[in-house]
Amino acid sequence: MDIRGMIRQMTLEEKAGLCSGQDFWRLKAVERLGLPNVMVSDGPHGLRKQDQKGDHLGLNESIPAVCFPTGAALACSFDRDLISQVGRALGAECQAEDVAVVLGPAVNIKRSPLCGRNFEYLSEDPYLAGQMAAGHIQGVQSQNVGVSLKHFAANNQETRRMSVDAVADERTLREIYLSAFETAVKQAKPWTLMCSYNKINGVYSSDNEWLLNKVLREEWGFEGFVMTDWGAVHDRVTGLKAGLELEMPSSGGVNDQKIVEAVREGRLDEAVLDRAVERILNVISRYLENRNPGVFDREKDHALAREVAARCMVLLKNEGDILPLKGEDSVAFIGGFAKTPRYQGGGSSHINASRVESALEAAQSHGFRVRYAQGYAMDSDETSQALLNQAVELAGECRVAVVFAGLPDAYESEGYDRTHMDMPPAHNELIRRVSEANPNTVVVLHNGSPVTMPWLDNVKGVLEAYLGGQAVGGAVVELLYGLKNPCGRLAETFPIQLSDNPSYLNFPGNANRVEYREGVFVGYRYYDKKQMAVRFPFGYGLSYTRFEYSGLAVDKPSIRSGEPLSVRVRVKNVGSRPGREVVELYVAPDHKGIMRPVRELKGFESVLLQPGEEKEVCFELDERSFAYYETRISDWYVEPGRYLIQIGRSSRDIALSQPVDIGNDPLPVHFDLSSTLGELMDHPVGALLVEERLRAMGAAMGGGGALNDQMRNAMMRDMPLSSLPLFSRQAVSEEMLLAMLKEVNGE
Ligand code: BGC
């Protein structure tokens, strides 16, 4: 496609028109130039292609498609290849259905367990979310179909999502809320990106020059186009200038006209419009020129959905090795979700599943001895005595009772947030009563986000299935009966209670403003710093086998910042079943310095090991693995000092630790009279100058008295330079200080 030539032939109206959709799901065509109207459709964990009546709330029908495990589940695999495989299947489905761009993945950080869309989002950790998103994108785009990485940015709640102002400092944004987008953009080059509805620090994402032109394009090198979330345009002309190319779905021509007028009146340079059109056409032509229509093989993708679901579920508790169940066990499956599983969430990601596989049907098809009782009404939160009694009776008759519980559809969805973390009373009561009737009770959870577990001590096993996609039941049975070995790890912390969560006092904000006051201390970064007990930590998950770590080694004991560091560790399966271990690498600063989390995830690998087998796992760490965002220099910075490389089974269970010393230049900060003596002494040149020129000061300020040296030094460190003349009785003059400042600032 000769894109530039095409733009030259287009009228101003045609160009403006191309910057908004034709309808809900199509971009506009320019027929006289042979440009067809390509289609976009929702994801992220399946294809929601609507042929007829379009809507973005999951209300109207879409074509039958395969619902894969949702983002919350997928992230628990800690497996880039696995999520990439899902992406490839999704891309192939899009090719078969002639969809040019699938709207996802969604990588917003789970700030609060209450966010209604947490089931779609990946993690509370930006490294994990970014890596998994990159895997997903590479998979989809390998099929020559684009993605739309969303929702950029700081869309961490559904309450007032279309208007709320997310107020966060730059370090928090860079380290937590932008970081997953940055990784995905740099590593996987998404064709498109979707901006969020909300404001960030007072400016709508769709108008946000800093966000779109500066950070996304200039700094990260994004080359695709930006589209709005559905209806997220604020000021169309400002948006176009700020780097927003496509408005979706369509303003019925109103906003196109505003673009035309702005160009005519000289308020908008036509070159800006041309550049936007070029970016849109680049993506369209990429799709059209690489068409590879195949068949949408729903059966094959269903099997993949089952395989993936089994790799995502997290075994949270397995007291006395209650699991795996034996084929000959008499087992009660209790709870409506055993027959009608909850496997996806509500809203724009809602898939019209081609088929749903329940645990009950799967157990029966394997020939296991399973009996069923519904236990609770599907349409009410309150206990039904009749259903409860039947369930308790059945539980008493079987060796093991497996209760399928969790959150019903109405509890979590796009468009609103939860108000508490509890499961319906009927579910909690059922588990309590069943566990009284049968000491061998196991709970299988279907939920998109953490729940409280008041019954945890009374049950022997808990399998977190999340919202595991349409084949969830088959996967649950494979894991319960040990046909497969659980290997998922929590991609988020399960707090004991909602009020433990760091965003608790500031979620979802007041009126139209939500302040991210917990800063970078999100998820385990907070719980670990506070040394607070949690229900289940980030990165946690059990297996039917056991693994041992040894031989953690770094290739160099000390490096200069910027030099790569290789880390090796051996992991061995010392149990009797094949299994996968997720090797988690954390970096923990071990020096005095800026306020930081105790440790942060900076590497992970999922390794398959046969019984007795040992493998060496290697990680390459780079500058960013050690850096924090330093607002004084508007850049990432690695503090010189010691860092610990830690291999953990969760953020709370560190198996091995190795130090590495990193050298770096001091922060290139500008000193002035408000700088403290301590800051000056931490600087190599400053330290020399203090030693050389200010010795006199010590004596002048000394005098023994009640202050010992240690106390005096501690007080002195925090003294601003401007106070020294007075407190040193002019032994240190302002002229001396100004001369020193010139030297230390290199002026
Ligand atoms: C959602 C997006 C979705 C779009 C189109 C919006 O309401 O926030 O995630 O892609 O609708 O359905």
Tab-separated table of N, CA, C and O in Angstrom, residues 46 71 73 89 121 192 226 316 328 488 516 618 630 679 688:
chain	number	residue	atom	x	y	z
A	46	GLY	N	-10.337	-14.012	24.836
A	46	GLY	CA	-11.190	-14.690	23.874
A	46	GLY	C	-11.668	-13.641	22.901
A	46	GLY	O	-11.443	-12.444	23.109
A	71	GLY	N	-7.266	-12.923	32.569
A	71	GLY	CA	-5.927	-12.405	32.873
A	71	GLY	C	-5.440	-12.753	34.276
A	71	GLY	O	-4.277	-13.109	34.469
A	73	ALA	N	-6.011	-15.255	36.038
A	73	ALA	CA	-5.556	-16.648	36.080
A	73	ALA	C	-4.278	-16.818	35.271
A	73	ALA	O	-3.297	-17.397	35.751
A	89	ALA	N	-3.252	-18.488	19.522
A	89	ALA	CA	-4.569	-19.053	19.202
A	89	ALA	C	-5.564	-17.922	18.929
A	89	ALA	O	-6.340	-17.966	17.963
A	121	TYR	N	-7.247	-8.112	34.703
A	121	TYR	CA	-5.892	-7.597	34.858
A	121	TYR	C	-4.963	-8.695	35.342
A	121	TYR	O	-5.392	-9.721	35.848
A	192	THR	N	-1.281	-1.266	18.419
A	192	THR	CA	-2.076	-0.140	18.917
A	192	THR	C	-2.128	-0.157	20.437
A	192	THR	O	-1.775	-1.160	21.068
A	226	VAL	N	-2.649	5.197	18.758
A	226	VAL	CA	-3.411	5.192	20.010
A	226	VAL	C	-4.881	5.366	19.677
A	226	VAL	O	-5.250	6.243	18.894
A	316	LEU	N	-3.573	-23.694	47.195
A	316	LEU	CA	-3.283	-22.811	48.328
A	316	LEU	C	-3.079	-23.585	49.626
A	316	LEU	O	-2.365	-23.138	50.520
A	328	GLU	N	-10.554	-44.172	43.087
A	328	GLU	CA	-11.591	-45.018	43.706
A	328	GLU	C	-12.291	-44.324	44.881
A	328	GLU	O	-13.244	-44.846	45.442
A	488	GLY	N	0.583	-23.234	39.499
A	488	GLY	CA	0.332	-21.790	39.493
A	488	GLY	C	0.850	-21.130	40.759
A	488	GLY	O	0.977	-21.773	41.807
A	516	TYR	N	-3.379	8.272	45.078
A	516	TYR	CA	-2.616	7.033	45.261
A	516	TYR	C	-1.567	7.274	46.353
A	516	TYR	O	-0.376	7.284	46.120
A	618	CYS	N	18.991	-19.762	34.439
A	618	CYS	CA	19.840	-18.567	34.336
A	618	CYS	C	18.986	-17.319	34.165
A	618	CYS	O	17.954	-17.353	33.482
A	630	GLU	N	14.107	8.291	39.971
A	630	GLU	CA	14.571	9.426	40.778
A	630	GLU	C	14.029	10.712	40.163
A	630	GLU	O	14.446	11.130	39.080
A	679	GLU	N	24.023	15.333	53.269
A	679	GLU	CA	23.986	15.129	51.814
A	679	GLU	C	25.343	15.445	51.207
A	679	GLU	O	25.834	14.735	50.324
A	688	LEU	N	35.243	15.201	50.871
A	688	LEU	CA	36.615	15.701	50.976
A	688	LEU	C	36.631	17.157	51.431
A	688	LEU	O	37.399	17.546	52.306
